[in-house]
């Protein structure tokens, strides 16, 4: 309401919104079957306001954006901007346009990344991995308050070459429960940087997730297209 009222007498406005952290929490995403009604109502109001263009940018796959944002007159950008679709004319379904032709990754790259993510997923409560067409993301929602991490001092470490994960020694109490997910995310990020080396991918650490995606694909470049 504040956004639409503020620009009622102004020029054309561009409103860019992300999905995770803005419209829905990542902790609720895995159980969500649709966009929260309050978020959808707010987007509808912004998208249909005079002289306003709404852009929804997400790392999620095209199918989910098709389902969740059906009928909302907006630009949609999926897979961090790899795909865009212009729905501004009434919100009707429209074809997806691929903005980049990605270099073919090494044949063993994705299995290696999945193996590393699985290692951290098994050791971080509530964490989960999502595999999309062009990227793979590890999420670490806050663990239950009564969780106590148990570590095996003989743990061989995650898959990959020339990298070791700094895991607390058995019995150590160096990391609070609230910081545990963030700690594991930093270790995962550091490990992937070493393992992937000069592969044509980027490793992104932010919020409550770690993402491996093709180099050069950014949400910011979606705006240049629009």
C-alpha positions as a printed Julia matrix, in Angstrom:
226×3 Matrix{Float64}:
  0.0     0.0     0.0
  2.83    2.41    0.86
  4.64    1.64   -2.41
  1.62    2.22   -4.62
  0.6     5.38   -2.77
  4.09    6.89   -2.84
  4.29    6.86   -6.62
  0.71    7.79   -7.43
  1.72   11.18   -8.84
  5.22   10.32  -10.02
  6.75    8.88  -13.18
  7.13    5.26  -14.22
  8.47    2.97  -11.49
 10.38   -0.29  -11.6
  9.89   -2.65   -8.65
 12.31   -5.6    -8.42
 11.47   -8.34   -5.9
 13.25  -11.56   -4.98
 11.47  -14.73   -3.89
 13.4   -16.23   -0.96
 13.68  -13.92    2.0
 11.3   -11.37    0.52
  8.12  -13.24   -0.4
  8.72  -16.45    1.52
 11.24  -17.73    4.07
 13.52  -20.52    2.9
 12.53  -22.53    5.99
  8.92  -22.53    4.75
  9.73  -23.06    1.08
 10.19  -26.82    1.24
  6.66  -27.26    2.63
  4.95  -24.51    0.65
  2.61  -25.44   -2.16
  1.91  -21.89   -3.29
  2.89  -18.28   -2.79
  1.59  -17.01    0.6
 -1.73  -15.18    0.06
 -0.46  -11.96    1.65
  2.58  -11.91   -0.64
  0.46  -12.61   -3.7
 -2.0    -9.85   -2.82
  0.85   -7.35   -2.37
  2.37   -8.27   -5.74
 -1.01   -8.01   -7.48
 -1.45   -4.51   -6.06
  2.02   -3.38   -7.15
  1.85   -4.98  -10.6
 -1.52   -3.41  -11.43
 -0.63    0.06  -10.13
 -0.43    2.77  -12.83
  2.97    3.39  -14.44
  4.57    0.47  -12.59
  6.6    -2.49  -13.85
  7.09   -5.43  -11.5
 10.03   -7.81  -11.9
 10.25  -11.05   -9.88
 13.77  -12.49   -9.9
 14.52  -15.91   -8.43
 16.96  -18.77   -8.47
 13.99  -21.12   -8.71
 13.07  -23.13  -11.8
 10.68  -21.92  -14.5
  7.93  -24.4   -13.62
  7.58  -23.06  -10.08
  7.45  -19.45  -11.21
  4.85  -20.39  -13.84
  2.7   -21.92  -11.12
  3.15  -19.42   -8.31
  2.95  -16.19  -10.32
  0.26  -17.16  -12.81
 -2.04  -14.24  -13.56
  0.28  -11.56  -12.13
  1.28   -9.01  -14.81
  5.04   -8.94  -14.29
  8.4    -9.88  -15.72
  9.6   -13.22  -14.35
 13.26  -14.24  -14.19
 14.1   -17.85  -13.3
 17.38  -19.62  -12.5
 19.07  -16.35  -11.4
 18.29  -14.64  -14.69
 19.14  -17.43  -17.11
 15.5   -17.38  -18.27
 13.08  -14.43  -18.55
  9.4   -14.18  -19.47
  7.32  -11.06  -20.11
  3.9   -11.46  -18.44
  3.2    -7.73  -18.16
  0.26   -7.88  -20.57
 -2.36   -9.11  -18.15
 -0.31  -11.89  -16.58
 -1.1   -14.42  -19.3
  1.42  -17.25  -19.84
  4.25  -16.28  -22.2
  7.27  -18.13  -23.61
 10.53  -18.18  -21.7
 13.56  -16.61  -23.36
 17.04  -17.93  -22.59
 19.46  -15.05  -22.07
 22.71  -17.03  -22.09
 24.2   -20.02  -23.84
 26.16  -21.73  -21.12
 29.48  -23.51  -21.67
 29.24  -27.26  -21.19
 30.55  -28.14  -17.71
 32.95  -30.97  -17.05
 31.16  -34.31  -17.06
 32.07  -35.02  -13.44
 31.28  -31.54  -12.1
 27.66  -31.89  -10.97
 28.06  -35.34   -9.39
 30.98  -33.95   -7.39
 28.97  -30.94   -6.24
 26.0   -33.12   -5.32
 28.26  -35.4    -3.29
 29.69  -32.47   -1.35
 26.22  -31.04   -0.71
 24.98  -34.43    0.46
 27.85  -34.64    2.95
 26.9   -31.31    4.52
 23.19  -32.04    4.32
 23.67  -35.23    6.36
 25.52  -33.3     9.05
 23.41  -30.13    9.28
 19.9   -30.47   10.78
 17.01  -29.23    8.6
 19.31  -28.51    5.65
 18.32  -29.6     2.16
 19.58  -29.45   -1.41
 17.77  -28.27   -4.53
 18.94  -29.2    -8.02
 17.76  -27.02  -10.89
 18.47  -26.93  -14.6
 21.57  -24.74  -14.31
 22.39  -24.52  -10.61
 22.39  -26.41   -7.33
 21.61  -24.84   -3.94
 22.13  -25.97   -0.35
 19.82  -24.39    2.24
 20.39  -24.37    6.0
 17.31  -23.21    7.95
 17.84  -22.79   11.7
 18.15  -26.16   13.52
 15.78  -27.17   16.33
 16.69  -25.53   19.63
 17.25  -28.87   21.33
 19.66  -30.16   18.68
 23.14  -31.12   19.82
 25.67  -31.85   17.06
 27.59  -35.09   17.3
 30.87  -35.35   15.41
 33.04  -38.31   14.62
 36.7   -37.42   15.04
 37.51  -39.93   12.31
 35.16  -38.38    9.76
 36.98  -38.59    6.4
 35.49  -35.32    5.16
 33.39  -34.47    2.09
 34.11  -35.59   -1.49
 36.59  -33.55   -3.46
 40.3   -33.0    -3.85
 42.87  -31.09   -1.83
 40.46  -29.67    0.73
 39.65  -30.48    4.32
 36.67  -29.3     6.33
 37.37  -27.77    9.73
 34.95  -29.74   11.88
 34.83  -29.2    15.67
 36.63  -31.92   17.59
 34.51  -34.41   19.47
 33.17  -32.86   22.64
 34.07  -29.29   21.65
 31.52  -26.57   22.39
 32.86  -23.83   20.15
 29.78  -23.12   18.06
 26.35  -22.17   19.36
 23.33  -23.9    17.9
 22.12  -20.67   16.32
 25.46  -20.21   14.51
 25.88  -23.83   13.45
 24.22  -23.54   10.04
 26.18  -20.41    9.17
 29.41  -22.13   10.23
 28.71  -25.14    8.04
 27.79  -22.86    5.14
 31.14  -21.09    5.41
 32.95  -24.45    5.47
 30.97  -25.69    2.46
 31.71  -22.49    0.55
 35.44  -22.7     1.27
 35.55  -26.38    0.3
 33.76  -25.81   -3.0
 36.05  -22.93   -3.93
 39.02  -25.29   -3.64
 37.35  -28.31   -5.25
 35.88  -26.55   -8.28
 39.04  -24.63   -9.07
 38.84  -23.14  -12.57
 35.53  -24.74  -13.52
 33.09  -22.4   -15.34
 30.93  -21.89  -12.26
 30.56  -19.45   -9.39
 30.09  -20.4    -5.74
 27.81  -17.94   -3.96
 27.4   -17.69   -0.19
 24.55  -15.54    1.05
 21.61  -15.53    3.39
 21.0   -19.08    4.54
 22.22  -20.88    1.44
 25.21  -21.8    -0.71
 24.73  -21.93   -4.47
 26.8   -23.19   -7.38
 25.76  -21.6   -10.67
 27.23  -20.9   -14.11
 29.71  -18.06  -14.35
 28.31  -14.82  -15.71
 24.66  -15.51  -14.9
 23.49  -12.81  -12.5
 20.15  -11.43  -11.44
 21.4    -7.89  -12.05
 21.82   -8.52  -15.78
 18.1    -9.26  -16.05
 17.45   -5.54  -15.7
 19.63   -4.8   -18.73
 17.43   -7.11  -20.78
 14.22   -5.51  -19.54
